mmCIF file of C-alpha atoms in Angstrom:
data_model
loop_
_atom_site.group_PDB
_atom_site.id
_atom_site.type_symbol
_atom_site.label_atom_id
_atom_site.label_comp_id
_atom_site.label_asym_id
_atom_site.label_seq_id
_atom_site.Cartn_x
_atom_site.Cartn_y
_atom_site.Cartn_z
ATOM 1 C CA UNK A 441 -196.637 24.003 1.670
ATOM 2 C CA UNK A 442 -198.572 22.926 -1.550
ATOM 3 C CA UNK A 443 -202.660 22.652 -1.031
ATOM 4 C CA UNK A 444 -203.306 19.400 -1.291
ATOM 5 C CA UNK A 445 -205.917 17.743 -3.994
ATOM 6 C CA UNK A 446 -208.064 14.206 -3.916
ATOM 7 C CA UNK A 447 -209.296 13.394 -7.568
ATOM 8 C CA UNK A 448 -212.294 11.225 -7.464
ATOM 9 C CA UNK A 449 -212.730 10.103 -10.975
ATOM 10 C CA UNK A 450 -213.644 6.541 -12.614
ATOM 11 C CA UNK A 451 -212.465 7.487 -16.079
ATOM 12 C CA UNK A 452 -208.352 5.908 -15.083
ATOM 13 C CA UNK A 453 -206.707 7.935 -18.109
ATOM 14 C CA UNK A 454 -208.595 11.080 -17.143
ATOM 15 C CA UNK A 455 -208.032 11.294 -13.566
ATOM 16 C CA UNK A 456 -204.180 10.305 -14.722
ATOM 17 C CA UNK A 457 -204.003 13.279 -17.028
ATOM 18 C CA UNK A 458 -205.296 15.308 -14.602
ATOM 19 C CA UNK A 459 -203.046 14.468 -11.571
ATOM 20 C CA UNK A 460 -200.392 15.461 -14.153
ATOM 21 C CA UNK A 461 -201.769 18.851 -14.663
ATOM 22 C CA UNK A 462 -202.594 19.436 -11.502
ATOM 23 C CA UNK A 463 -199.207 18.817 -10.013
ATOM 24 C CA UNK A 464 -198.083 21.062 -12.902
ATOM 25 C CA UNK A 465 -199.549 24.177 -11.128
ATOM 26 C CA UNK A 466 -197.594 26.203 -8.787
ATOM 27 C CA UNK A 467 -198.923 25.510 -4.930
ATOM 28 C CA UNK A 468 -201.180 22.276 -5.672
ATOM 29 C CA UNK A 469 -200.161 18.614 -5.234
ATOM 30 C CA UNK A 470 -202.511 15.568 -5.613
ATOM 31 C CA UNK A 471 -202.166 13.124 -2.574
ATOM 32 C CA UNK A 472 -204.873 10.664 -3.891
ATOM 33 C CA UNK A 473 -206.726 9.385 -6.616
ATOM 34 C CA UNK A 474 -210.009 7.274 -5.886
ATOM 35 C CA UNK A 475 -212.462 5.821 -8.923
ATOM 36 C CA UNK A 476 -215.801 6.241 -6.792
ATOM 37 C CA UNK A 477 -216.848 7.800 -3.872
ATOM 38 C CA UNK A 478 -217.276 4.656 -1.909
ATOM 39 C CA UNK A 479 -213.465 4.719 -1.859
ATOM 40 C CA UNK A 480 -213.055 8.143 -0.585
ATOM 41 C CA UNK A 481 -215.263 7.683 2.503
ATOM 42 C CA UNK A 482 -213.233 4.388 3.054
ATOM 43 C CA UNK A 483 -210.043 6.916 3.221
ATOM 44 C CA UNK A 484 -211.670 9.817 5.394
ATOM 45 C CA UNK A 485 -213.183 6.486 8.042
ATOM 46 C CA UNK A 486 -209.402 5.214 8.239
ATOM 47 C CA UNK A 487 -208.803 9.376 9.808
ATOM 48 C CA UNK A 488 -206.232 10.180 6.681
ATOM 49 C CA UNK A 489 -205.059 13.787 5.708
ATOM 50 C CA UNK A 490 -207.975 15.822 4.675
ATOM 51 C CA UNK A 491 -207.088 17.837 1.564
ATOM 52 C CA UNK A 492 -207.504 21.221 0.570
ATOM 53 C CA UNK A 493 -209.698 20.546 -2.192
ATOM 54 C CA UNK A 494 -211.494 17.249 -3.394
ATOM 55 C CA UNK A 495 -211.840 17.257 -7.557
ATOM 56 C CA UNK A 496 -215.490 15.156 -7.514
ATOM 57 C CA UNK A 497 -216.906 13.339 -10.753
ATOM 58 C CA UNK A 498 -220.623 13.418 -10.883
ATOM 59 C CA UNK A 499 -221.546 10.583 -12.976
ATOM 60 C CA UNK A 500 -219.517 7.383 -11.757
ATOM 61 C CA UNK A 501 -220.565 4.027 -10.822
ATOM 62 C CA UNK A 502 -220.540 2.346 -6.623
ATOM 63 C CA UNK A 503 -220.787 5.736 -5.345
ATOM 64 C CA UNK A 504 -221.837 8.890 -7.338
ATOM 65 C CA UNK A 505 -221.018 12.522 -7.030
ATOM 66 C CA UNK A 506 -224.391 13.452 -5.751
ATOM 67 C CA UNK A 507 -224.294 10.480 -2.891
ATOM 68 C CA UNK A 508 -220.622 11.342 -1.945
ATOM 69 C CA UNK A 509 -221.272 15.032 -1.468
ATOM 70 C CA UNK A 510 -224.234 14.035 0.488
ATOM 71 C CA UNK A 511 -221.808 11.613 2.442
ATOM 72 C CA UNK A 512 -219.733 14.467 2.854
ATOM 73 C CA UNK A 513 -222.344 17.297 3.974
ATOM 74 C CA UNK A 514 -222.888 15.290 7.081
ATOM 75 C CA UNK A 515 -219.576 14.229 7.748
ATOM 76 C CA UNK A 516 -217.019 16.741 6.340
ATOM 77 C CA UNK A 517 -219.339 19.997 5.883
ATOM 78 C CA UNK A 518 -216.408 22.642 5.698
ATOM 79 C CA UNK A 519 -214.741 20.373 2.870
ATOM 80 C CA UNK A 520 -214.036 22.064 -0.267
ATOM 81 C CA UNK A 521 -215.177 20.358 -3.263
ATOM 82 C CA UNK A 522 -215.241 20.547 -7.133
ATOM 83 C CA UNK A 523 -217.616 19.175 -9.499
ATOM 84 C CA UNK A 524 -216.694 17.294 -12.846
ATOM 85 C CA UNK A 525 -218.665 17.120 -15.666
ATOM 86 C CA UNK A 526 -219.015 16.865 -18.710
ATOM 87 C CA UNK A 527 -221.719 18.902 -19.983
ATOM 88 C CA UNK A 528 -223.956 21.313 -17.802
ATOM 89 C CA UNK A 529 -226.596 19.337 -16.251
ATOM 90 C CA UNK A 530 -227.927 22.339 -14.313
ATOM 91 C CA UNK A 531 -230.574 20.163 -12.150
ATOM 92 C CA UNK A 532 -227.991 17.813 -11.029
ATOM 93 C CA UNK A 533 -225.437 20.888 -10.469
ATOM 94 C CA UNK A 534 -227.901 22.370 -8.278
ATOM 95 C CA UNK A 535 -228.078 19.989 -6.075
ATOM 96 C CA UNK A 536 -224.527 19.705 -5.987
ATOM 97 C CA UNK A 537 -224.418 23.116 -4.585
ATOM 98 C CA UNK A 538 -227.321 22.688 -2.482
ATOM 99 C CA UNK A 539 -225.011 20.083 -1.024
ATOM 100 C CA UNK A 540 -222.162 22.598 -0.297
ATOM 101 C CA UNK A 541 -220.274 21.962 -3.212
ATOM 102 C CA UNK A 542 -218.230 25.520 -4.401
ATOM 103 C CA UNK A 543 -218.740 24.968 -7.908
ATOM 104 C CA UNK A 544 -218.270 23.038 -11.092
ATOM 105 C CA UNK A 545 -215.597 22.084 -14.076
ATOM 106 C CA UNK A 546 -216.623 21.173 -17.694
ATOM 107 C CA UNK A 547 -214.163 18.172 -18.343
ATOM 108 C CA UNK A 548 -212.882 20.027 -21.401
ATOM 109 C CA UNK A 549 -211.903 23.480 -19.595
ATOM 110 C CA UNK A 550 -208.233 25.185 -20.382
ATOM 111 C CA UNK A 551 -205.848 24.130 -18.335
ATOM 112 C CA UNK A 552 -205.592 28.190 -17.573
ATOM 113 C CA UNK A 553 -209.093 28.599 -16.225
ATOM 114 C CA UNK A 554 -208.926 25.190 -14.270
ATOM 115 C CA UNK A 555 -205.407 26.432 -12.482
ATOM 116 C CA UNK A 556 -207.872 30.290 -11.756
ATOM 117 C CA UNK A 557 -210.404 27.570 -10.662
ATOM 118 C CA UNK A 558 -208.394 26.130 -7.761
ATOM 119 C CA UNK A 559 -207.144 29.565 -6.939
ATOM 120 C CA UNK A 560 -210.580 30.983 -6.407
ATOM 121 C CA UNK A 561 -211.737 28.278 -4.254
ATOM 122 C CA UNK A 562 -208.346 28.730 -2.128
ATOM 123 C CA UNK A 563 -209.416 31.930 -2.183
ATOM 124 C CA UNK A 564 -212.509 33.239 -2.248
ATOM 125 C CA UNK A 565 -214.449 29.491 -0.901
ATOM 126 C CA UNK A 566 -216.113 29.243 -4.613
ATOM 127 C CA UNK A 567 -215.229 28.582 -8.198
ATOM 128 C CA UNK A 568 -218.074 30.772 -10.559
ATOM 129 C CA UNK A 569 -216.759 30.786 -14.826
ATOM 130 C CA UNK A 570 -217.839 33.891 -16.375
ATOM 131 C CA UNK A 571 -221.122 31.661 -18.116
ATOM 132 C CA UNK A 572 -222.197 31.061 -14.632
ATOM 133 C CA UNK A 573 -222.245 34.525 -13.317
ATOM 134 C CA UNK A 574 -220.002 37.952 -12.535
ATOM 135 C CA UNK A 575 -221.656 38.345 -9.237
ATOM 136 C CA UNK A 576 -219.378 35.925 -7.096
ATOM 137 C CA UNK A 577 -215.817 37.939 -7.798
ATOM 138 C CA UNK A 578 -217.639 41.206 -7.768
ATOM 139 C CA UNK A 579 -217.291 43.834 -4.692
ATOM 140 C CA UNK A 580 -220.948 45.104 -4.956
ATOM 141 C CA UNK A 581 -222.698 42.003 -3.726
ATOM 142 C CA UNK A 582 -224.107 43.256 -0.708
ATOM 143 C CA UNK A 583 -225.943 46.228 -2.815
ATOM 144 C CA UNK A 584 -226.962 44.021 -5.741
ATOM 145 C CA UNK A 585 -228.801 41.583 -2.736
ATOM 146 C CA UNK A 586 -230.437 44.782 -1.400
ATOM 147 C CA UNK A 587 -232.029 45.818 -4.678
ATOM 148 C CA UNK A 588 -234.171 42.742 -4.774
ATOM 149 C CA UNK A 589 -237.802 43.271 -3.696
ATOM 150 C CA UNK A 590 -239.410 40.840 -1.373
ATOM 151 C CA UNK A 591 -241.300 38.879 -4.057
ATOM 152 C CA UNK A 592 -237.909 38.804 -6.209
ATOM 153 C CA UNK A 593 -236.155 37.054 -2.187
ATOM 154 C CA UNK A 594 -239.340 34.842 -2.851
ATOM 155 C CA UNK A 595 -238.613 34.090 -6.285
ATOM 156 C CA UNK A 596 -234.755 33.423 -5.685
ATOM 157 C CA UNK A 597 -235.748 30.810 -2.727
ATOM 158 C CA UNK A 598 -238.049 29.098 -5.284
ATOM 159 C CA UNK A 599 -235.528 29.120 -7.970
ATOM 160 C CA UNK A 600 -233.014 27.041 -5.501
ATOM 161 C CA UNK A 601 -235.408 24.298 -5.428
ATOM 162 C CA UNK A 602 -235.823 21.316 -7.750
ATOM 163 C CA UNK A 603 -239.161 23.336 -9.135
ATOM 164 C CA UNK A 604 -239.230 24.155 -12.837
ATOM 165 C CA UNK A 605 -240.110 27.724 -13.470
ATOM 166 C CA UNK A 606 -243.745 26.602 -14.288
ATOM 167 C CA UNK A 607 -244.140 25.068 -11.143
ATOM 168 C CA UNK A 608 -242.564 28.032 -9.426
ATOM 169 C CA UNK A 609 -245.087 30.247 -10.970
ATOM 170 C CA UNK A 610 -247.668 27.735 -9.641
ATOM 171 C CA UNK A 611 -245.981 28.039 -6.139
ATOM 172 C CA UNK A 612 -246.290 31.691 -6.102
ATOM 173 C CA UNK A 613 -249.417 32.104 -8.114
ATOM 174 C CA UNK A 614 -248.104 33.911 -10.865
ATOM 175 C CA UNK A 615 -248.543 34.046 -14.644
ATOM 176 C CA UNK A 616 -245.594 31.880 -16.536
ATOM 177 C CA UNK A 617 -244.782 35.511 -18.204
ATOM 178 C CA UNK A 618 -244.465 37.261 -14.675
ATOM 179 C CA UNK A 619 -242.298 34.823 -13.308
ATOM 180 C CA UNK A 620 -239.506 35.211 -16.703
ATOM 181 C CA UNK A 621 -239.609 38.728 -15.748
ATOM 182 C CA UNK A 622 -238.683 38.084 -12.547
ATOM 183 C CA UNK A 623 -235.882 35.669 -13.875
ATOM 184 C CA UNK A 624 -234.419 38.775 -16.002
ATOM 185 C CA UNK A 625 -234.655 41.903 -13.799
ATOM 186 C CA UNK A 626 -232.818 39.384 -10.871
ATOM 187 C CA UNK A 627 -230.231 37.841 -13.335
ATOM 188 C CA UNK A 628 -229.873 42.077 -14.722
ATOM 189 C CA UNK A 629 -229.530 43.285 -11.038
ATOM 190 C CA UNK A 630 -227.197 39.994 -9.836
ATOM 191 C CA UNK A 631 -225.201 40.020 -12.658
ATOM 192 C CA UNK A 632 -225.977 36.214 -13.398
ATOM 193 C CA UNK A 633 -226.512 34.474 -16.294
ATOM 194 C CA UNK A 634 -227.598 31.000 -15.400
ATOM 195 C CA UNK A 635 -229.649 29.109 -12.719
ATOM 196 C CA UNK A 636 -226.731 27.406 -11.773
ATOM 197 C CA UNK A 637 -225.043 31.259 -11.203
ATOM 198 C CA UNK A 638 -228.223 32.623 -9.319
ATOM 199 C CA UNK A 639 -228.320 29.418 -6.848
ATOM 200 C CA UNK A 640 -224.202 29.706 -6.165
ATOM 201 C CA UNK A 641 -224.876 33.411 -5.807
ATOM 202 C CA UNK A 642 -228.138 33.065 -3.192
ATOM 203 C CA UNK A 643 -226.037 30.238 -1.044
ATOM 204 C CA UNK A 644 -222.372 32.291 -1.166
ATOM 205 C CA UNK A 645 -224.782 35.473 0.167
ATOM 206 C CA UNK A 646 -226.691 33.939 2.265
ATOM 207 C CA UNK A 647 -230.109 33.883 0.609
ATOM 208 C CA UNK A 648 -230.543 30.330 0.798
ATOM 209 C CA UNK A 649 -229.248 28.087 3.312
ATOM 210 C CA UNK A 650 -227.661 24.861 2.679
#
């Protein structure tokens, strides 16, 4: 049985393009394509098929991607979803995650990495690219979490909030300087490179609890 997709998209000739290349992949098949999120909670409230995987747009008018996942944390919190964007607005991708989304798609990503993308969540639960981290399909995750220090666990809680790294330094009544050191040795020892990878990393592990 194919897993079964939802594209929630507003862009019509986008979310077409993609139901084509979706379907195109070996095991997936999309079963419904809404332009907001108002629509999609009007198809989960009439009780229809939950799919596999939802494919969610951030930026869209009615209903965006941040108020639908939030919809969906309370209602559907073991759904799998997808973010869509465009560029990488880490604040807003954040929250996304802090929302229980498993990850995120640039708009313009090969068809090759987007077909590895759905695999992983099927998978693994999460979707991480290689500019997001290396932590998330690697088998030492357990030891790399272990290595941090219990102001670097601090540090890592802080860093999953909406706080800039100023105010984070603020927060724990550090030094600016202190605080990008802390950034450095826990991206070296996680083996992120982003944020975005640090936050997916501390909520796949554990760390930080959505």
């Amino acid at each position: 049985m194919n897993q079964s997709i939802i594209i929630v998209d507003d862009h019509k000739l986008f979310a077409q393009s993609l139901q084509v290349l979706v379907n195109s992949f070996e095991g997936f098949e999309v079963i419904d394509v809404f332009k907001n999120g108002e629509e999609l909670v009007e198809y989960f409230q009439q009780n229809n098929t939950e799919p596999d995987i939802i494919l969610l747009d951030m930026r869209m008018p009615v209903m965006d991607g941040l108020e639908t996942m939030s919809w969906l944390k309370q209602n559907k919190p073991d759904q799998k979803v997808l973010a869509l964007t465009v560029d990488q607005e880490e604040d807003t991708i954040i929250k996304m995650l802090k929302l229980g989304c498993r990850g995120y798609l640039l708009k313009d990503i090969d068809p090759d990495e987007f077909e590895h993308a759905l695999n992983s969540i099927m998978e693994y639960g999460y979707y991480s690219n290689q500019t997001i981290s290396e932590a998330l399909n690697h088998g030492e995750q357990k030891e790399k979490y272990e290595s941090l220090t219990g102001r670097e666990l601090e540090f890592v809680q802080y860093a999953c909030s909406e706080n800039t790294y100023k105010e984070i330094a603020e927060e724990m009544n550090l030094s600016p300087k202190t605080i990008d050191g802390y950034r450095e040795s826990i991206f070296a020892k996680l083996r992120v490179k982003t944020r975005v990878g640090l936050v997916m990393f501390a909520i796949k592990e554990g760390i930080f609890k959505i």
